[in-house]
Short mmCIF file of C-alpha atoms in Angstrom, two decimals:
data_model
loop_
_atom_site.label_atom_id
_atom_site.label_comp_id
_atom_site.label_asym_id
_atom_site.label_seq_id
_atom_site.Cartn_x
_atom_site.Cartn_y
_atom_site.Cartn_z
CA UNK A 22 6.91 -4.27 50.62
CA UNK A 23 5.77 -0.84 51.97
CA UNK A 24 9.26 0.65 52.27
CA UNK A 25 10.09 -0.73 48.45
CA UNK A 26 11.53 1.76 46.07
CA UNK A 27 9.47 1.46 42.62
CA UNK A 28 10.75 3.25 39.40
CA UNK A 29 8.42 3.50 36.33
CA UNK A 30 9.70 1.93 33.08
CA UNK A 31 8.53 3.46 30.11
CA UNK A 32 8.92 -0.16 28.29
CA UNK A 33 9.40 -3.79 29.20
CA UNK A 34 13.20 -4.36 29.47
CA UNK A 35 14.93 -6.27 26.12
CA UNK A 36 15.47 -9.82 26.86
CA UNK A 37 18.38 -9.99 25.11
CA UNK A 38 19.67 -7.18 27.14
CA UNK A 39 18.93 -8.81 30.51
CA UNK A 40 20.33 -12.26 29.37
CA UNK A 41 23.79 -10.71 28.57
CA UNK A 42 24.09 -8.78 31.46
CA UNK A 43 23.27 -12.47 33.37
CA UNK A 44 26.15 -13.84 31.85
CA UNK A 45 28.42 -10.92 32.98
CA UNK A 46 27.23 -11.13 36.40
CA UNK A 47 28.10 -15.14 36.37
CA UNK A 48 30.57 -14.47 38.83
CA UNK A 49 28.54 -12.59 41.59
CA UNK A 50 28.98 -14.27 45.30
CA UNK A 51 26.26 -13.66 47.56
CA UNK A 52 28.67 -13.38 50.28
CA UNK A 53 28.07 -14.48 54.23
CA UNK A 54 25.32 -11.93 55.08
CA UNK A 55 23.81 -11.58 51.24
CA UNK A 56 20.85 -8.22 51.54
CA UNK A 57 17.91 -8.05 48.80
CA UNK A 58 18.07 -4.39 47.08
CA UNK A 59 14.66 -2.50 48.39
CA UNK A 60 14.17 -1.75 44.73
CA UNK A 61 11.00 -2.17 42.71
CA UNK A 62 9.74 -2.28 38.86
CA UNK A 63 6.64 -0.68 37.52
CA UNK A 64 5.31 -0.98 34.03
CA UNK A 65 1.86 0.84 33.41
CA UNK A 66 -0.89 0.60 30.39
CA UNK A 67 0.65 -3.00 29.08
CA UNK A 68 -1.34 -3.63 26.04
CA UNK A 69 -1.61 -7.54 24.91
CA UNK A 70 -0.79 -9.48 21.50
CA UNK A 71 -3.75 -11.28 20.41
CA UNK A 72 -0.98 -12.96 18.11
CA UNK A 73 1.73 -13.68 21.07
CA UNK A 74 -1.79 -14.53 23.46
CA UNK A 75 -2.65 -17.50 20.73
CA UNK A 76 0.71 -18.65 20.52
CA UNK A 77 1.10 -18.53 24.45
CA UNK A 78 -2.07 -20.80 24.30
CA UNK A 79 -1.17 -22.74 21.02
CA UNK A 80 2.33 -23.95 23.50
CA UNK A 81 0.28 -24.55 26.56
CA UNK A 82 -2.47 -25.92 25.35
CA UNK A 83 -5.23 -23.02 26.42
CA UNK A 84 -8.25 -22.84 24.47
CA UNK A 85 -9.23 -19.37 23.74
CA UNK A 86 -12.09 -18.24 25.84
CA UNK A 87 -12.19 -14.30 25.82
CA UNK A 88 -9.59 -14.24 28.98
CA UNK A 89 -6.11 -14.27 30.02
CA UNK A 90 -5.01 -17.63 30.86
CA UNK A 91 -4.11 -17.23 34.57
CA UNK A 92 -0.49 -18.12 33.91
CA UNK A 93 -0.37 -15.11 30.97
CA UNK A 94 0.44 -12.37 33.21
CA UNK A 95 3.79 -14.07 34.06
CA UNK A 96 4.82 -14.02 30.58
CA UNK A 97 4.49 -10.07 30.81
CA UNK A 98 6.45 -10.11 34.49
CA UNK A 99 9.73 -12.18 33.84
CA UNK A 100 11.40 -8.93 31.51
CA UNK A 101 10.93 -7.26 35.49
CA UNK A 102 11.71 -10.56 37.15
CA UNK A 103 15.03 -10.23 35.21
CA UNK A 104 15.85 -7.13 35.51
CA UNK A 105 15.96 -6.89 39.12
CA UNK A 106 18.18 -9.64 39.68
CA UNK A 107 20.38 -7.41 37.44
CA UNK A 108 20.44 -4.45 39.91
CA UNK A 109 23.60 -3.30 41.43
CA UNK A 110 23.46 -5.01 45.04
CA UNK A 111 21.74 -8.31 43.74
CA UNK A 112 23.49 -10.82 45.56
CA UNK A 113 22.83 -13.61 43.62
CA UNK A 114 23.87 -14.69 40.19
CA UNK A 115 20.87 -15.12 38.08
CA UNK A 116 22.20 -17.97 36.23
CA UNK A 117 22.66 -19.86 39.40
CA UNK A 118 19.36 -19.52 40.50
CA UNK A 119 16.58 -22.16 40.58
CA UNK A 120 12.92 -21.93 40.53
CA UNK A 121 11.48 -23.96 43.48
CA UNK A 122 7.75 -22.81 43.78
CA UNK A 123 5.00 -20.70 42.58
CA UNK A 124 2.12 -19.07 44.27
CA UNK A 125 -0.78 -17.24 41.61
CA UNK A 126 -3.83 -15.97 43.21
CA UNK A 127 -6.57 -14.64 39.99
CA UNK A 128 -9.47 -12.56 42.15
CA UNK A 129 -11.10 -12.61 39.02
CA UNK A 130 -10.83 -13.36 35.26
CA UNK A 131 -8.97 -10.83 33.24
CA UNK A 132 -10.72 -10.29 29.86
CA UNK A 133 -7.95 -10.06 27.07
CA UNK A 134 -8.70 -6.42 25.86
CA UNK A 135 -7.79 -5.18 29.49
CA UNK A 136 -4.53 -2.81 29.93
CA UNK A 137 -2.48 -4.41 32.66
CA UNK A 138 -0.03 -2.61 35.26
CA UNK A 139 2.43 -4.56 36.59
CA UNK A 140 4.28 -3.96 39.87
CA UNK A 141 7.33 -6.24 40.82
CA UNK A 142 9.82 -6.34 43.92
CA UNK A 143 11.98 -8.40 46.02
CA UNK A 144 11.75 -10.43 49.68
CA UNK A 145 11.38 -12.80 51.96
CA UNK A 146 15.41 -13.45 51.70
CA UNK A 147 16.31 -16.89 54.29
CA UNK A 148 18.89 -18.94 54.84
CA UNK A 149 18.08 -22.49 54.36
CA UNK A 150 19.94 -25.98 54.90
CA UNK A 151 21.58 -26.07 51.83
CA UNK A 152 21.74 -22.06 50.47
CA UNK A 153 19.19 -19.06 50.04
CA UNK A 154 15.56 -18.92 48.69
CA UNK A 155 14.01 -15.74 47.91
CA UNK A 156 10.36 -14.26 46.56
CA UNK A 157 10.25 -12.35 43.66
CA UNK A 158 6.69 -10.54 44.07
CA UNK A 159 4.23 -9.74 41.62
CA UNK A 160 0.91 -7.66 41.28
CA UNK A 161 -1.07 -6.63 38.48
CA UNK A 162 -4.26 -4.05 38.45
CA UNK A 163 -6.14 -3.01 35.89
CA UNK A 164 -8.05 0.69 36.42
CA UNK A 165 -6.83 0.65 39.89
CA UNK A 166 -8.32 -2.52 40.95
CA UNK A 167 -5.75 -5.41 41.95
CA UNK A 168 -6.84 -8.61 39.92
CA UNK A 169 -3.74 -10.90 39.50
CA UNK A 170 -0.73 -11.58 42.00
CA UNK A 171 2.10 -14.03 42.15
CA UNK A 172 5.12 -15.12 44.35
CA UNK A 173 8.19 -16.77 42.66
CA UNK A 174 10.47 -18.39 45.14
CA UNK A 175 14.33 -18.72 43.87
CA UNK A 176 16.72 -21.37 45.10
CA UNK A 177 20.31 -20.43 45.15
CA UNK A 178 22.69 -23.44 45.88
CA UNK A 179 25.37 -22.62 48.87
CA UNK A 180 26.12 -20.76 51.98
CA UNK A 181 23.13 -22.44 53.52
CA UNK A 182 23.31 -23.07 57.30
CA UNK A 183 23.32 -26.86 57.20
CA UNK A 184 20.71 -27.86 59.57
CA UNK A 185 18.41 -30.14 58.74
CA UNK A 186 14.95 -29.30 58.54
CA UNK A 187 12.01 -31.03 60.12
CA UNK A 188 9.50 -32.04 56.86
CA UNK A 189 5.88 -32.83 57.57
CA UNK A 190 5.51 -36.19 56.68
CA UNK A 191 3.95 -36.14 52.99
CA UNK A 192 1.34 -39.38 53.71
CA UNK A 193 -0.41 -41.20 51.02
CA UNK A 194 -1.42 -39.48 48.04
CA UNK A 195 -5.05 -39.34 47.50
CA UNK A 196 -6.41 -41.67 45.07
CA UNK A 197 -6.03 -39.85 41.21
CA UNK A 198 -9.61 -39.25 40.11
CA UNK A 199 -8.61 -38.42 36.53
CA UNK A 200 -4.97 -39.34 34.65
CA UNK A 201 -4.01 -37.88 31.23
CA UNK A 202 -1.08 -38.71 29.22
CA UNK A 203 0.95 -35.96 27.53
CA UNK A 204 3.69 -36.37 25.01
CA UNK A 205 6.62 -33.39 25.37
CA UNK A 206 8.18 -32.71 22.43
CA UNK A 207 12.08 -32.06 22.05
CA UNK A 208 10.93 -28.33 20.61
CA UNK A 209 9.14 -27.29 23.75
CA UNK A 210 11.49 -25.33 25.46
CA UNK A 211 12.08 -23.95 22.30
CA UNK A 212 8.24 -23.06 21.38
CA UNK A 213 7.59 -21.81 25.06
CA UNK A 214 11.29 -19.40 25.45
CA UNK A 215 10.05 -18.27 21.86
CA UNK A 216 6.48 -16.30 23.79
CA UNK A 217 8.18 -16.39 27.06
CA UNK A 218 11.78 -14.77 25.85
CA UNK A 219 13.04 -17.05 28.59
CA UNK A 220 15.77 -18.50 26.11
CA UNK A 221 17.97 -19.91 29.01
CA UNK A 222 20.06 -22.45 27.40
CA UNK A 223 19.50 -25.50 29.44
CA UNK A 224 16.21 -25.18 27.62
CA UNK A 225 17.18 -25.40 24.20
CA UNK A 226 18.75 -28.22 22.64
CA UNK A 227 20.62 -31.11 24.07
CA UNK A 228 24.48 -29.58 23.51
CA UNK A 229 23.21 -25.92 25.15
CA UNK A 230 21.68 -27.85 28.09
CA UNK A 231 24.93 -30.36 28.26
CA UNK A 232 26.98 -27.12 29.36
CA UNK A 233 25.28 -26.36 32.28
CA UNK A 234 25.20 -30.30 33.57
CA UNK A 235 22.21 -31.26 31.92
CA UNK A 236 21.60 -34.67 29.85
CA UNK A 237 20.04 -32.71 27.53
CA UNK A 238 17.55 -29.84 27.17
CA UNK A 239 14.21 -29.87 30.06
CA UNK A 240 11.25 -28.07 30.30
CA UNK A 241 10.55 -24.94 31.79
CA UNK A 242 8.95 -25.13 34.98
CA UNK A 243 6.26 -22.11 34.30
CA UNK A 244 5.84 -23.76 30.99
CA UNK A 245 4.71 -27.40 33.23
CA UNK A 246 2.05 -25.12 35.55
CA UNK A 247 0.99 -23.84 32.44
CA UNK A 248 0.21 -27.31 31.03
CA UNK A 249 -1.13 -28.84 34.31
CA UNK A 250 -4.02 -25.22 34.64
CA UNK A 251 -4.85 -25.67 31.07
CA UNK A 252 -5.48 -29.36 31.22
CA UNK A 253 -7.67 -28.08 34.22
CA UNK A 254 -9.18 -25.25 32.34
CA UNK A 255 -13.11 -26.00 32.26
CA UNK A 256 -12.52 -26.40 36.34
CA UNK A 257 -11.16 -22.96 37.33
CA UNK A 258 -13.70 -21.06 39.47
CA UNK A 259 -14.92 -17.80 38.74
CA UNK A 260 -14.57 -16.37 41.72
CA UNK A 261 -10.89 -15.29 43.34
CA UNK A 262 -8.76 -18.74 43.79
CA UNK A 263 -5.42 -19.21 44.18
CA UNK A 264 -2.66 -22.05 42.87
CA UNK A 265 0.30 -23.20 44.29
CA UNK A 266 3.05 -25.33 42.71
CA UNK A 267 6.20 -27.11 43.80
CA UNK A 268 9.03 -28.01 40.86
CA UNK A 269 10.72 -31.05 41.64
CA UNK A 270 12.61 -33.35 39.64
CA UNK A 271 13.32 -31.73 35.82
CA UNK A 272 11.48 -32.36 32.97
CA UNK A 273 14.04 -33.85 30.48
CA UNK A 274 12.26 -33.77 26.80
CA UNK A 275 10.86 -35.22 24.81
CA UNK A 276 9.48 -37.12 27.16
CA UNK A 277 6.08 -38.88 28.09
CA UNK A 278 4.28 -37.82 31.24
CA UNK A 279 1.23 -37.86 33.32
CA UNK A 280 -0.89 -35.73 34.76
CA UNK A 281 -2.79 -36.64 37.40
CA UNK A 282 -5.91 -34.53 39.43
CA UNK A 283 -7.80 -35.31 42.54
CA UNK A 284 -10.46 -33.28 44.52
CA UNK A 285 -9.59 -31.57 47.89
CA UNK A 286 -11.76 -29.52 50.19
CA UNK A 287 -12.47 -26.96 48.63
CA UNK A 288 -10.12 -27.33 45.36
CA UNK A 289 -8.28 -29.44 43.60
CA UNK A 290 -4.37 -31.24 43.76
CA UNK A 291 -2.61 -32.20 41.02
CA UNK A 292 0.89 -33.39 40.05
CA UNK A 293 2.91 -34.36 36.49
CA UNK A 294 4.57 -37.20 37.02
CA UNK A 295 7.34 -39.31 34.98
CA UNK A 296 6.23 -42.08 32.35
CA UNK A 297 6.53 -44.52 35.27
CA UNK A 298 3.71 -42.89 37.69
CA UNK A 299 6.13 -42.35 40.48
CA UNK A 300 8.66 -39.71 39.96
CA UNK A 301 7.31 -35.76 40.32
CA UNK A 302 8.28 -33.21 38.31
CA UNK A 303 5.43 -31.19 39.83
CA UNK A 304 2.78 -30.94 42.51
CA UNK A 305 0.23 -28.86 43.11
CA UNK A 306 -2.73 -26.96 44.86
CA UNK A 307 -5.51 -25.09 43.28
CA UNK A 308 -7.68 -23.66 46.34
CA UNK A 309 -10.76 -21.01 46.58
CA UNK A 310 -9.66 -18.07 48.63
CA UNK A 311 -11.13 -17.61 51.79
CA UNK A 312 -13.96 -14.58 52.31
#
């Protein structure tokens, strides 16, 4: 990331804006030997909504406690998320792209009066069996001192090198410790692209999701690790920790799901799973950070 060329915006880009130009960029190939621009976003002195923060936490299911739910930030990164995959040499079409996993590391709470500066790049670009993943990087500091960072890995679908790869075998699950039952309303994806401005149709309603091959409308997947850390709320250390998920199969809503928790050395796993207890729609790893 050293060599990474950051320009300052002066405000968040529109939305609106980046979704159109996603739509004229449907048509982008990546190409055989596809190259990540070295480009970089920087937004300085980001002031927060107490309204947008308690609808944020009214969708999730936060309780207000005086700090930034650790998934927050995000909300604030996607407009730079976005707009990178719209810079000339992007080889991807945003549209295409699929959101496999997410790493957040929080070295400490952020209270919610606190001016964020958000810095956001490209990398980690590979060639897997069946396409290209790649990182969309993240880090927030607040008077100079770093206190939030996140990597989003993207799944583009072709032009992978076919190989299969060798997957640890997964074992037994531990034993849940703790299983919670959530009802998903059909208006989620809806509530949470309303705070998020992530209005991508398959979201939506059940004809706007039908266009892109859906049944019908399903959840976002920052919207499910938002659920799954606020149903862990009361449990998330004070000290610097870091959480990693892994979307699997979608969310289609409404639906019924569980959540399920059990301890781990020194953390927690978790996963939402399907009505019948078996299929994933997300796992996950909440873990102190080393000293």
């Amino acid at each position: 990331m050293s060599d990474v060329q950051f320009r300052e915006l002066r405000h968040a880009p529109a939305m609106p804006v980046n979704f159109a130009k996603a739509v004229m960029r449907a048509g982008v190939k990546p190409g055989k030997n596809p190259t990540l621009p070295n480009v970089g976003l920087r937004l300085n002195d980001v002031g927060l909504d107490s309204k947008h923060l308690k609808a944020y936490r009214k969708v999730c299911g936060f309780s207000a406690d005086g700090r930034l739910p650790i998934t927050y930030p995000h909300i604030h990164a996607f407009p730079l998320h976005m707009a990178l995959m719209m810079e000339d040499g992007f080889p991807f079409p945003a549209m295409g792209l699929v959101h496999v996993r997410n790493r957040i590391t929080q070295y400490r709470p952020i209270a919610e009066r606190e001016q964020l500066n958000i810095k956001c790049s490209l990398g980690n670009l590979n060639q897997v069996e069946k396409g290209w993943e790649f990182s969309i990087f993240t880090v927030i500091t607040t008077a100079g001192e770093r206190v939030w960072s996140s990597e989003s890995i993207n799944f583009f679908r072709g032009g992978g090198h076919g190989r299969k790869e060798e997957k640890k075998a997964a074992g037994e699950p531990a034993p849940a410790t703790d299983t919670v039952e959530w009802k998903v309303p059909g208006n989620t994806g809806r509530r949470y692209g309303a705070v998020s401005g992530d209005r991508n149709p398959i979201h939506l309603y059940p004809l706007t999701a039908k266009l892109f091959g859906f049944k019908r409308q399903i959840a976002h997947g920052m919207w499910s690790k938002a659920r799954a850390l606020a149903q862990l709320q009361s449990q998330l250390p004070e000290e610097a920790f870091r959480v990693d998920v892994q979307f699997k199969l979608p969310m289609f809503i409404p639906a019924t799901v569980k959540f399920e928790q059990q301890p781990a050395a020194d953390g927690v796993d978790f996963r939402v799973l399907a009505r019948d207890g078996v299929k994933p729609h997300l796992t996950g790893q909440l873990r102190l950070l080393g000293e």
